[in-house]
Amino acid sequence: MYEPGILVRKPREEELDQLADLIKRFYIFNEEFDPAWSIVADPDNTARIVAKEYIEGAGETLVALIDSQVVGYIHAEIRENKMLEAGKIGVITEVYVHPQARRRGIASRLVEEMQALLGEKGVRHIAAEFPAQNIVAKEFYSKLKFRPYASIYLREV
Amino acid sequence: MPEKKEGVDWYSLSLTLHRFYGGKIETIPKVPVRRIKDFAIWYTPGVAEPARRISKDPDESFELTSRWNTIAVVSDGTRVLGLGKIGPEGAYPVMEGKALIFKFLGGVDAVPLVHRGRDPEKFLELLELVEPSFGGINLEDIESPKCFYILEEARKRLNIPVWHDDQQGTAAVTLAGLINAFHLVGKDIRKARIVLIGAGAANIALYRLLKKYGVPPENIVVLDSKGVLHPDRPDIDKLMISHPWKYQIAIETKGGGLPPGAGPDKALEGADAVVAASKPGPGTIKKEWIAKMAKDAIVFAEANPVPEIWPWEAKEAGARVVATGRSDFPNQVNNSLVFPAVFRGVLDVRAKTVTDEMAIAAAEELAKYAREKGIHEDYIIPTMEEWDVYPREAAAVAVKAVELGVARKTTTYQEEYERAKTIIATVRKKYEMLWENGLIPKPPVDYE
């Protein structure tokens, strides 16, 4: 189902720069959908800080590699609601594949691998969060059999 | 600025004659009306029986009414010729002109249908609502990128052929020219490097046809006004939303291996062919760029009224085969060589759609026709005068529709060739009779 030669695993320290670049690209892409998604003035530095946190284990992160190059990543966090039977939910907050590596099913593969990883941690549902106007994300998750589950409404304080 | 040829002011002449004739087409009955009583056959009470029959089986409308030979030429007037957004009424004379060509060259009854549905969903709704009246839809002069969405969606939603001539028509005739140009220079088109300058309706459709024809996407480079469509373009993710068709080309071609930000000069280095469908020249394409192309370069400069580079300039720079959109130069890449025949073919087999494979079948037949006549540098595509090419293309398209399982009726090449030839010849004969009998008044002003 997936192309051979694509490796998916947790990111390593030496991949910080490459991961930071993908994180920055993810936020630049999503920026246009809603003013509340506007990115900080120094996206390069901040993306490096975030990448470092991800590598050190903040949330769950996986990277996809082709020929030892990081070409995509996925990040998720586990949220728990004690009142719900569902309990822990794994929420995918970021996915990005480098344009050079697209149309090979890498994003789908990242979601599958993330689901497996979260499953091992007792998660029975996975969700995805993205700007309401991002039709590409909407189509992507619909194709992977995700359904609308919660809505987030926003206003300025 | 008026385009004058041999001293003729076509603009002024056209205006005078449009006013004189009050438009260009009319409806003429084709059944005998010998006496008033005949209307009992053609109208009530007799007509109730065909009406009942069609109500039970709507496909009978293709056999019992003129639907089988009637298409709509539909435009919202958002990108008319080189005139831009001139509105539906402004588009009307253009659509009517198209209808005239449809009848004259393809024997197809075409109805201009200009409307105010600029919103793509409204446009599509209109097509769905009027579908029962027509055997096909020819979309025309719609702005990009809306035209791509409308064509894609209309093809999914309608059960009759939908064709956007600015996309498939131009792309098919260009493909025919390219096939023969590569034949002439003795290169394999499927191994060649092809550069497309301009990423509008024509070239985006040409990319699709070339890919389907077997040219590997990485061998193709497509440029828009910002440079090569490349996965590393800064606006690549934005294109994913705003122009998915350009986005797809960038991802699939990988920018043809060029560095991101490369312009046409870099893209043409070592290229075997260039197809420019961009902005009028001269000087849009520079001689120095052509000089850097591979040996026996093929140059198609399709902008009107002035090609991106003059043919003699391209030749001086080393091009071997040059084509333009103009009738006063050799090798005119002209949609009119394709659309009347494609519709003749699809209508005759009551096709449910018209696919890119069918457009390629038309292109191949067009190319084959020219090869049989003997191609050379100044003759790679037939001209509109060679009217036997139309029934041949129609036959190729009809047979392809049957082969693909999208035809409501079956046919063979020979059968469709004969049928198309008869239909087109009959139209010409009727037309000649009207003219010779003075029923079409002589124009009060004329050109030499």
Coordinates of C-alpha atoms in Angstrom, one line a residue:
Chain A
M1 CA 0.0 0.0 0.0
Y2 CA 2.8 2.4 0.8
E3 CA 5.9 3.1 -1.2
P4 CA 9.0 1.3 0.0
G5 CA 12.0 3.3 1.2
I6 CA 10.0 5.5 3.6
L7 CA 11.0 5.1 7.2
V8 CA 8.8 6.4 10.1
R9 CA 10.1 6.8 13.6
K10 CA 10.6 9.3 16.4
P11 CA 12.8 12.3 15.6
R12 CA 16.4 12.5 16.7
E13 CA 18.5 15.4 17.9
E14 CA 20.5 15.7 14.7
E15 CA 17.3 16.2 12.8
L16 CA 16.3 19.3 14.7
D17 CA 16.9 21.7 11.8
Q18 CA 15.0 19.7 9.3
L19 CA 12.1 19.2 11.7
A20 CA 12.0 22.9 12.6
D21 CA 11.8 23.7 8.9
L22 CA 8.7 21.5 8.5
I23 CA 7.1 22.9 11.6
K24 CA 7.6 26.4 10.2
R25 CA 6.1 25.4 6.9
F26 CA 3.1 23.8 8.6
Y27 CA 2.3 27.1 10.4
I28 CA 2.9 29.3 7.4
F29 CA 0.5 27.2 5.4
N30 CA -2.2 27.4 8.0
E31 CA -1.7 31.1 8.8
E32 CA -3.9 32.2 5.9
F33 CA -7.0 30.4 7.0
D34 CA -7.8 32.5 10.2
P35 CA -6.2 35.6 11.8
A36 CA -5.9 33.6 15.0
W37 CA -3.5 31.3 13.2
S38 CA -1.0 34.2 12.5
I39 CA 2.5 33.1 13.3
V40 CA 5.1 34.8 15.5
A41 CA 7.5 37.4 14.1
D42 CA 10.6 35.0 14.4
P43 CA 9.2 31.7 13.1
D44 CA 12.7 30.3 12.5
N45 CA 13.8 30.6 16.1
T46 CA 10.5 29.6 17.6
A47 CA 10.2 26.6 15.3
R48 CA 13.7 25.4 16.5
I49 CA 12.5 25.7 20.1
V50 CA 9.3 23.8 19.4
A51 CA 11.3 21.1 17.4
K52 CA 13.6 20.7 20.4
E53 CA 10.7 20.2 22.7
Y54 CA 9.2 17.6 20.3
I55 CA 12.5 15.7 20.1
E56 CA 12.8 15.8 23.9
G57 CA 9.4 14.2 24.2
A58 CA 6.7 16.9 24.4
G59 CA 3.6 15.1 23.2
E60 CA 4.0 12.5 20.5
T61 CA 6.0 13.1 17.4
L62 CA 7.0 11.0 14.4
V63 CA 9.0 11.8 11.4
A64 CA 9.1 10.2 7.9
L65 CA 12.5 9.8 6.2
I66 CA 13.6 9.1 2.7
D67 CA 17.3 8.6 2.2
S68 CA 17.9 9.8 5.8
Q69 CA 16.2 13.1 5.0
V70 CA 13.2 14.2 7.1
V71 CA 10.4 14.7 4.6
G72 CA 7.4 14.8 6.9
Y73 CA 6.2 14.9 10.5
I74 CA 3.2 14.4 12.6
H75 CA 2.6 15.7 16.1
A76 CA -0.2 14.7 18.5
E77 CA -1.1 15.1 22.2
I78 CA -3.2 12.9 24.5
R79 CA -6.2 14.6 26.1
E80 CA -8.1 12.9 28.9
N81 CA -11.7 13.5 30.0
K82 CA -12.6 11.4 33.0
M83 CA -16.3 11.8 32.5
L84 CA -16.3 10.2 29.1
E85 CA -16.3 6.5 28.5
A86 CA -13.9 7.2 25.6
G87 CA -11.4 8.5 28.2
K88 CA -8.1 9.3 26.5
I89 CA -8.2 10.8 23.0
G90 CA -5.2 11.3 20.8
V91 CA -5.4 14.6 19.0
I92 CA -3.3 15.2 15.9
T93 CA -2.4 18.9 15.9
E94 CA 0.2 19.0 13.1
V95 CA 1.0 17.0 10.0
Y96 CA 3.2 18.3 7.1
V97 CA 4.9 16.6 4.2
H98 CA 7.6 18.4 2.2
P99 CA 6.2 19.3 -1.3
Q100 CA 9.0 17.3 -3.0
A101 CA 7.8 14.2 -1.3
R102 CA 4.1 14.5 -1.8
R103 CA 1.7 12.1 -3.6
R104 CA 3.4 9.0 -2.1
G105 CA 1.0 8.5 0.8
I106 CA 3.4 9.7 3.4
A107 CA 0.8 11.8 5.3
S108 CA -1.6 8.8 5.5
R109 CA 1.3 6.6 6.6
L110 CA 2.2 9.1 9.4
V111 CA -1.4 9.1 10.6
E112 CA -1.5 5.3 10.6
E113 CA 1.8 5.0 12.5
M114 CA 0.6 7.7 15.0
Q115 CA -2.6 5.8 15.6
A116 CA -0.6 2.6 16.4
L117 CA 1.7 4.5 18.8
L118 CA -1.2 6.2 20.6
G119 CA -3.1 2.8 20.7
E120 CA -0.2 1.4 22.7
K121 CA -0.7 4.2 25.2
G122 CA -4.3 3.3 25.8
V123 CA -6.0 5.7 23.3
R124 CA -9.1 4.4 21.7
H125 CA -10.0 7.3 19.5
I126 CA -7.8 9.7 17.5
A127 CA -8.9 13.1 16.4
A128 CA -7.4 15.8 14.2
E129 CA -7.5 19.6 14.8
F130 CA -7.0 22.1 12.0
P131 CA -8.3 25.6 11.0
A132 CA -12.0 25.4 10.1
Q133 CA -11.3 26.9 6.6
N134 CA -8.5 24.4 5.7
I135 CA -10.4 22.4 3.1
V136 CA -7.3 20.3 2.2
A137 CA -7.1 19.0 5.8
K138 CA -10.8 18.4 5.8
E139 CA -10.6 16.3 2.6
F140 CA -7.6 14.5 3.9
Y141 CA -9.1 13.4 7.2
S142 CA -12.5 12.6 5.6
K143 CA -10.7 10.3 3.1
L144 CA -9.1 8.5 6.1
K145 CA -12.6 8.0 7.6
F146 CA -12.4 10.6 10.3
R147 CA -15.8 12.3 11.0
P148 CA -16.7 15.7 12.4
Y149 CA -16.6 15.3 16.2
A150 CA -16.3 18.6 18.0
S151 CA -16.4 22.2 17.0
I152 CA -14.3 25.0 18.4
Y153 CA -15.6 28.5 18.2
L154 CA -13.4 31.5 18.9
R155 CA -13.7 35.2 19.6
E156 CA -11.2 37.9 20.7
V157 CA -11.0 38.8 24.3
Chain B
M1 CA -5.7 48.9 -32.1
P2 CA -7.5 47.3 -35.1
E3 CA -5.9 44.3 -36.6
K4 CA -5.6 45.1 -40.3
K5 CA -4.7 42.6 -42.9
E6 CA -4.3 43.5 -46.6
G7 CA -5.8 46.8 -45.7
V8 CA -9.1 45.3 -44.5
D9 CA -10.5 46.8 -41.3
W10 CA -12.2 43.6 -39.9
Y11 CA -13.6 45.3 -36.9
S12 CA -15.5 47.9 -38.8
L13 CA -16.7 45.5 -41.5
S14 CA -17.8 43.0 -38.8
L15 CA -19.8 45.6 -37.0
T16 CA -21.6 46.7 -40.1
L17 CA -22.5 43.2 -41.2
H18 CA -23.6 42.1 -37.8
R19 CA -26.0 45.0 -37.8
F20 CA -27.1 44.3 -41.3
Y21 CA -27.9 40.6 -40.8
G22 CA -29.0 41.0 -37.2
G23 CA -26.8 38.2 -35.9
K24 CA -25.6 35.1 -37.6
I25 CA -27.9 32.0 -37.1
E26 CA -31.5 31.0 -37.2
T27 CA -33.6 27.9 -36.8
I28 CA -35.0 26.3 -40.0
P29 CA -37.3 23.2 -39.9
K30 CA -36.1 20.0 -41.4
V31 CA -39.4 18.2 -41.8
P32 CA -42.0 18.5 -44.6
V33 CA -44.8 20.9 -44.0
R34 CA -46.9 20.5 -47.1
R35 CA -50.2 21.8 -45.7
I36 CA -51.4 23.1 -42.3
K37 CA -52.7 19.7 -41.5
D38 CA -49.2 18.3 -41.3
F39 CA -48.9 20.1 -37.9
A40 CA -51.1 17.4 -36.5
I41 CA -48.0 15.2 -36.9
W42 CA -45.4 17.6 -35.7
Y43 CA -47.5 19.2 -33.1
T44 CA -50.7 18.3 -31.3
P45 CA -52.3 15.8 -31.3
G46 CA -49.7 13.6 -32.8
V47 CA -46.8 14.8 -30.8
A48 CA -48.3 13.5 -27.6
E49 CA -47.1 10.0 -28.6
P50 CA -43.4 10.7 -28.9
A51 CA -43.8 12.8 -25.7
R52 CA -45.3 9.9 -23.8
R53 CA -42.6 7.6 -25.1
I54 CA -39.8 9.9 -24.0
S55 CA -41.4 10.3 -20.6
K56 CA -41.2 6.6 -20.1
D57 CA -37.6 6.4 -21.5
P58 CA -35.8 9.7 -21.4
D59 CA -33.0 8.3 -23.6
E60 CA -35.6 8.2 -26.4
S61 CA -35.3 12.0 -26.5
F62 CA -32.0 11.4 -28.4
E63 CA -34.0 9.6 -31.1
L64 CA -37.4 11.3 -31.3
T65 CA -36.2 15.0 -30.9
S66 CA -33.4 17.1 -32.3
R67 CA -31.6 16.8 -29.0
W68 CA -29.2 14.3 -30.5
N69 CA -27.7 17.0 -32.7
T70 CA -28.2 20.1 -30.5
I71 CA -25.6 21.5 -28.1
A72 CA -25.3 24.6 -26.0
V73 CA -22.4 27.0 -26.3
V74 CA -22.3 28.3 -22.7
S75 CA -20.4 31.3 -21.4
D76 CA -20.6 33.6 -18.4
G77 CA -18.6 36.2 -20.3
T78 CA -15.7 36.3 -17.8
R79 CA -12.8 35.8 -20.2
V80 CA -13.9 36.5 -23.7
L81 CA -11.2 36.2 -26.4
G82 CA -8.5 38.7 -25.4
L83 CA -11.2 41.1 -24.2
G84 CA -11.5 39.9 -20.6
K85 CA -14.7 40.2 -18.5
I86 CA -17.1 41.7 -21.0
G87 CA -20.3 40.2 -19.6
P88 CA -22.8 37.7 -21.0
E89 CA -24.3 40.0 -23.6
G90 CA -20.8 41.0 -24.8
A91 CA -20.0 37.3 -25.2
Y92 CA -23.1 36.6 -27.3
P93 CA -21.7 37.4 -30.8
V94 CA -18.7 35.2 -30.0
M95 CA -20.8 32.3 -28.9
E96 CA -23.0 32.8 -32.0
G97 CA -19.9 32.8 -34.2
K98 CA -18.9 29.5 -32.6
A99 CA -22.4 28.2 -33.3
L100 CA -21.9 29.1 -37.0
I101 CA -18.7 27.2 -37.2
F102 CA -20.2 24.2 -35.4
K103 CA -22.9 24.0 -38.0
F104 CA -20.7 24.8 -41.0
L105 CA -17.8 22.5 -40.2
G106 CA -19.5 19.8 -38.1
G107 CA -23.2 19.9 -39.0
V108 CA -23.9 20.5 -35.3
D109 CA -26.9 22.7 -34.2
A110 CA -25.4 24.9 -31.5
V111 CA -27.3 27.4 -29.4
P112 CA -25.6 30.3 -27.7
L113 CA -26.4 30.3 -24.0
V114 CA -24.9 33.2 -22.2
H115 CA -25.9 33.8 -18.6
R116 CA -25.2 35.7 -15.3
G117 CA -24.1 32.7 -13.2
R118 CA -20.6 33.8 -12.4
D119 CA -20.6 31.8 -9.2
P120 CA -19.3 28.4 -10.2
E121 CA -22.0 26.6 -8.3
K122 CA -24.7 28.6 -10.0
F123 CA -23.0 27.9 -13.4
L124 CA -23.0 24.2 -12.6
E125 CA -26.7 24.3 -11.5
L126 CA -27.6 26.0 -14.8
L127 CA -25.9 23.2 -16.7
E128 CA -27.7 20.5 -14.7
L129 CA -31.0 22.3 -15.2
V130 CA -30.8 22.6 -19.0
E131 CA -29.2 19.2 -19.6
P132 CA -32.4 17.7 -20.9
S133 CA -32.5 20.1 -23.8
F134 CA -29.1 19.2 -25.2
G135 CA -26.9 16.4 -26.5
G136 CA -23.8 18.2 -25.4
I137 CA -22.3 21.3 -23.8
N138 CA -19.5 23.4 -25.2
L139 CA -18.1 25.7 -22.5
E140 CA -16.5 28.8 -23.7
D141 CA -14.5 31.8 -22.5
I142 CA -14.7 31.3 -18.7
E143 CA -12.0 32.7 -16.5
S144 CA -9.3 30.5 -15.0
P145 CA -9.1 28.7 -12.6
K146 CA -12.9 28.6 -12.3
C147 CA -13.0 26.9 -15.7
F148 CA -11.1 23.9 -14.4
Y149 CA -13.5 23.3 -11.5
I150 CA -16.6 23.8 -13.7
L151 CA -15.4 21.3 -16.3
E152 CA -14.4 18.7 -13.8
E153 CA -17.6 19.0 -11.8
A154 CA -19.8 19.2 -14.9
R155 CA -18.2 16.0 -16.3
K156 CA -19.2 14.3 -13.1
R157 CA -22.7 15.6 -12.8
L158 CA -24.0 15.5 -16.4
N159 CA -24.7 12.5 -18.6
I160 CA -23.9 14.3 -21.8
P161 CA -20.5 15.3 -23.1
V162 CA -19.1 18.6 -21.6
W163 CA -16.2 20.1 -23.4
H164 CA -14.3 23.3 -22.6
D165 CA -12.9 24.4 -25.9
D166 CA -10.3 26.7 -24.4
Q167 CA -8.9 23.7 -22.6
Q168 CA -9.4 20.6 -24.6
G169 CA -9.9 22.1 -28.0
T170 CA -6.7 24.1 -28.0
A171 CA -4.8 21.3 -26.2
A172 CA -6.0 18.6 -28.7
V173 CA -5.0 20.6 -31.8
T174 CA -1.6 21.5 -30.2
L175 CA -1.0 17.8 -29.4
A176 CA -1.7 17.0 -33.0
G177 CA 0.8 19.5 -34.1
L178 CA 3.4 18.3 -31.6
I179 CA 2.9 14.7 -32.7
N180 CA 3.8 15.6 -36.3
A181 CA 6.5 18.0 -35.4
F182 CA 8.3 15.3 -33.4
H183 CA 7.7 12.9 -36.3
L184 CA 9.3 15.4 -38.7
V185 CA 12.4 16.0 -36.6
G186 CA 12.7 12.3 -35.9
K187 CA 12.5 12.5 -32.1
D188 CA 10.4 10.4 -29.7
I189 CA 7.9 12.8 -28.0
R190 CA 7.7 10.5 -25.0
K191 CA 11.4 11.0 -24.3
A192 CA 11.5 14.7 -25.2
R193 CA 11.8 17.7 -22.9
I194 CA 8.7 19.9 -23.4
V195 CA 8.4 23.4 -22.0
L196 CA 4.9 25.0 -21.6
I197 CA 5.0 28.7 -21.1
G198 CA 1.8 30.0 -19.6
A199 CA -0.4 28.1 -17.1
G200 CA -3.8 29.0 -18.3
A201 CA -6.7 26.9 -19.7
A202 CA -4.9 25.7 -22.8
N203 CA -1.5 24.7 -21.3
I204 CA -3.0 23.1 -18.2
A205 CA -5.2 20.9 -20.4
L206 CA -2.2 20.2 -22.7
Y207 CA -0.2 19.0 -19.7
R208 CA -3.0 16.6 -18.9
L209 CA -3.1 15.3 -22.5
L210 CA 0.6 15.0 -22.8
K211 CA 0.7 13.0 -19.6
K212 CA -2.1 10.7 -20.8
Y213 CA -0.3 10.4 -24.2
G214 CA 2.7 8.9 -22.4
V215 CA 5.0 11.8 -21.8
P216 CA 6.5 11.4 -18.3
P217 CA 5.6 14.4 -16.1
E218 CA 9.2 15.0 -15.1
N219 CA 10.0 15.6 -18.8
I220 CA 7.6 18.5 -18.8
V221 CA 8.2 22.0 -17.4
V222 CA 5.3 24.4 -16.9
L223 CA 5.8 28.1 -16.2
D224 CA 3.4 30.8 -15.1
S225 CA 4.1 34.5 -14.8
K226 CA 6.1 33.8 -11.6
G227 CA 8.4 31.2 -13.1
V228 CA 8.5 27.4 -13.1
L229 CA 5.8 25.5 -11.3
H230 CA 8.0 23.9 -8.7
P231 CA 7.4 22.1 -5.4
D232 CA 9.9 24.5 -3.7
R233 CA 8.1 27.6 -4.8
P234 CA 7.4 29.8 -1.8
D235 CA 3.7 29.9 -2.7
I236 CA 3.3 26.1 -3.2
D237 CA 1.1 25.4 -0.2
K238 CA -1.1 28.4 -1.0
L239 CA -1.5 27.0 -4.6
M240 CA -2.8 23.8 -3.1
I241 CA -5.9 25.8 -2.0
S242 CA -6.1 28.6 -4.6
H243 CA -5.1 26.7 -7.8
P244 CA -4.9 22.9 -7.2
W245 CA -4.3 22.4 -10.9
K246 CA -1.0 24.4 -10.9
Y247 CA -0.2 22.7 -7.6
Q248 CA -0.7 19.3 -9.1
I249 CA 1.6 20.1 -12.0
A250 CA 4.3 21.4 -9.7
I251 CA 4.3 18.3 -7.6
E252 CA 4.1 15.8 -10.5
T253 CA 6.7 17.5 -12.7
K254 CA 9.0 18.4 -9.8
G255 CA 9.7 21.5 -11.8
G256 CA 11.3 19.3 -14.5
G257 CA 14.5 19.1 -12.4
L258 CA 15.1 22.8 -12.6
P259 CA 16.0 24.9 -9.6
P260 CA 13.0 26.7 -8.0
G261 CA 12.6 30.2 -9.3
A262 CA 13.9 29.3 -12.8
G263 CA 12.5 31.4 -15.6
P264 CA 11.8 30.6 -19.2
D265 CA 15.4 31.3 -20.3
K266 CA 16.7 28.6 -18.0
A267 CA 13.8 26.3 -18.8
L268 CA 14.4 26.4 -22.5
E269 CA 18.1 25.4 -22.3
G270 CA 18.3 22.0 -24.1
A271 CA 14.5 21.7 -24.5
D272 CA 13.1 19.9 -27.6
A273 CA 9.9 21.8 -27.8
V274 CA 8.2 24.8 -26.3
V275 CA 4.5 25.6 -26.4
A276 CA 3.7 29.2 -25.4
A277 CA 0.1 30.0 -24.6
S278 CA 0.8 33.1 -22.6
K279 CA 0.7 36.8 -23.4
P280 CA 0.9 38.4 -26.9
G281 CA 4.3 39.3 -28.2
P282 CA 6.5 40.1 -29.9
G283 CA 9.3 39.6 -27.5
T284 CA 7.5 37.5 -24.9
I285 CA 9.9 34.7 -26.0
K286 CA 13.4 36.0 -26.8
K287 CA 15.5 34.8 -29.7
E288 CA 18.4 34.1 -27.3
W289 CA 16.3 31.6 -25.4
I290 CA 15.3 29.7 -28.6
A291 CA 19.0 29.6 -29.6
K292 CA 19.7 27.6 -26.4
M293 CA 17.2 24.9 -27.2
A294 CA 18.2 21.5 -28.5
K295 CA 18.9 20.9 -32.2
D296 CA 15.8 20.9 -34.4
A297 CA 13.8 22.8 -31.9
I298 CA 10.0 22.9 -32.1
V299 CA 8.4 26.3 -31.2
F300 CA 4.6 26.8 -30.9
A301 CA 3.8 30.5 -30.1
E302 CA 0.0 30.5 -29.8
A303 CA -0.8 34.0 -28.5
N304 CA -3.2 36.1 -30.6
P305 CA -3.1 38.5 -32.3
V306 CA 0.7 38.7 -32.1
P307 CA 2.6 35.4 -31.3
E308 CA 5.0 35.4 -28.4
I309 CA 7.8 35.4 -31.0
W310 CA 7.5 36.0 -34.7
P311 CA 8.0 32.8 -36.7
W312 CA 10.9 34.2 -38.7
E313 CA 12.7 35.2 -35.5
A314 CA 12.2 31.7 -34.1
K315 CA 13.6 30.2 -37.3
E316 CA 16.6 32.6 -37.3
A317 CA 17.3 31.5 -33.8
G318 CA 17.5 27.9 -34.9
A319 CA 13.9 26.5 -34.6
R320 CA 13.0 23.9 -37.2
V321 CA 9.3 23.8 -36.9
V322 CA 7.2 26.8 -35.9
A323 CA 3.5 27.0 -35.4
T324 CA 1.3 30.0 -34.3
G325 CA -2.4 30.8 -33.8
R326 CA -2.6 32.8 -37.0
S327 CA -4.1 31.9 -40.3
D328 CA -1.6 34.1 -42.3
F329 CA 1.4 32.0 -41.2
P330 CA 2.0 28.3 -41.9
N331 CA 0.9 25.7 -39.2
Q332 CA -2.1 27.4 -37.7
V333 CA -3.0 25.8 -34.3
N334 CA -6.7 26.4 -34.6
N335 CA -9.4 24.9 -32.3
S336 CA -11.8 24.9 -35.3
L337 CA -9.9 21.9 -36.6
V338 CA -11.1 19.9 -33.6
F339 CA -14.3 21.0 -31.8
P340 CA -16.8 20.6 -34.7
A341 CA -15.5 17.1 -35.4
V342 CA -15.4 16.0 -31.8
F343 CA -19.0 17.0 -31.3
R344 CA -20.0 15.3 -34.6
G345 CA -18.5 12.1 -33.3
V346 CA -19.9 12.2 -29.7
L347 CA -23.4 13.2 -30.8
D348 CA -23.6 10.5 -33.4
V349 CA -23.0 7.8 -30.8
R350 CA -25.1 9.6 -28.2
A351 CA -22.0 9.7 -25.9
K352 CA -22.5 10.3 -22.2
T353 CA -19.2 12.1 -21.8
V354 CA -16.2 13.3 -23.7
T355 CA -12.9 12.1 -22.1
D356 CA -9.3 13.2 -22.6
E357 CA -8.7 9.8 -24.4
M358 CA -11.3 10.9 -26.9
A359 CA -9.6 14.3 -27.3
I360 CA -6.3 12.4 -27.9
A361 CA -8.1 10.2 -30.5
A362 CA -9.1 13.4 -32.4
A363 CA -5.6 14.7 -32.2
E364 CA -4.0 11.5 -33.5
E365 CA -6.4 11.3 -36.4
L366 CA -5.8 15.0 -37.2
A367 CA -2.0 14.3 -37.2
K368 CA -2.4 11.1 -39.2
Y369 CA -4.4 12.9 -41.9
A370 CA -1.6 15.5 -42.3
R371 CA 1.1 12.7 -42.5
E372 CA -0.8 11.0 -45.2
K373 CA -0.8 14.2 -47.2
G374 CA 2.9 14.6 -46.5
I375 CA 4.2 16.7 -43.7
H376 CA 7.0 19.2 -43.9
E377 CA 8.2 22.2 -41.9
D378 CA 5.3 24.4 -43.2
Y379 CA 2.6 21.7 -43.0
I380 CA 2.3 19.8 -39.8
I381 CA -1.4 20.2 -39.3
P382 CA -4.2 20.3 -41.8
T383 CA -6.0 23.6 -42.6
M384 CA -9.7 24.3 -42.2
E385 CA -10.1 24.0 -46.0
E386 CA -9.3 20.3 -45.9
W387 CA -12.8 19.4 -44.8
D388 CA -12.5 15.7 -45.2
V389 CA -10.5 15.7 -42.0
Y390 CA -13.7 16.5 -40.0
P391 CA -15.6 13.2 -40.7
R392 CA -12.3 11.3 -40.1
E393 CA -11.8 12.9 -36.7
A394 CA -15.5 12.4 -35.9
A395 CA -15.1 8.7 -36.7
A396 CA -12.0 8.3 -34.5
V397 CA -13.8 10.0 -31.6
A398 CA -17.0 8.0 -32.0
V399 CA -15.1 4.7 -32.1
K400 CA -13.1 5.7 -29.0
A401 CA -16.4 6.5 -27.2
V402 CA -17.7 3.1 -28.1
E403 CA -14.5 1.4 -27.0
L404 CA -14.5 3.2 -23.7
G405 CA -18.1 2.2 -23.0
V406 CA -19.5 5.7 -22.8
A407 CA -21.6 5.6 -26.0
R408 CA -25.3 5.0 -26.0
K409 CA -25.1 3.7 -29.6
T410 CA -22.4 1.5 -31.2
T411 CA -20.7 2.2 -34.5
T412 CA -17.7 1.4 -36.6
Y413 CA -15.1 3.8 -38.0
Q414 CA -16.4 3.4 -41.6
E415 CA -20.0 3.8 -40.6
E416 CA -19.4 7.0 -38.7
Y417 CA -17.1 8.4 -41.3
E418 CA -19.8 8.0 -43.9
R419 CA -22.5 9.4 -41.6
A420 CA -20.5 12.4 -40.6
K421 CA -19.5 13.1 -44.2
T422 CA -23.2 13.0 -45.3
I423 CA -24.4 15.2 -42.5
I424 CA -21.7 17.8 -43.1
A425 CA -22.1 17.7 -46.9
T426 CA -25.8 18.1 -46.6
V427 CA -25.4 21.2 -44.4
R428 CA -23.1 22.7 -47.0
K429 CA -25.5 21.9 -49.8
K430 CA -28.5 23.5 -48.1
Y431 CA -26.4 26.5 -47.3
E432 CA -25.2 26.8 -50.9
M433 CA -28.8 26.6 -52.1
L434 CA -29.9 29.4 -49.8
W435 CA -27.0 31.5 -50.9
E436 CA -27.4 30.8 -54.6
N437 CA -31.1 31.5 -54.5
G438 CA -30.6 34.9 -52.9
L439 CA -32.3 33.9 -49.7
I440 CA -29.2 35.0 -47.8
P441 CA -28.9 38.6 -48.9
K442 CA -25.7 39.8 -50.4
P443 CA -23.6 41.8 -48.0
P444 CA -23.9 45.5 -48.6
V445 CA -20.1 46.0 -48.0
D446 CA -17.4 43.4 -48.6
Y447 CA -13.6 42.8 -48.6
E448 CA -11.4 41.9 -51.5

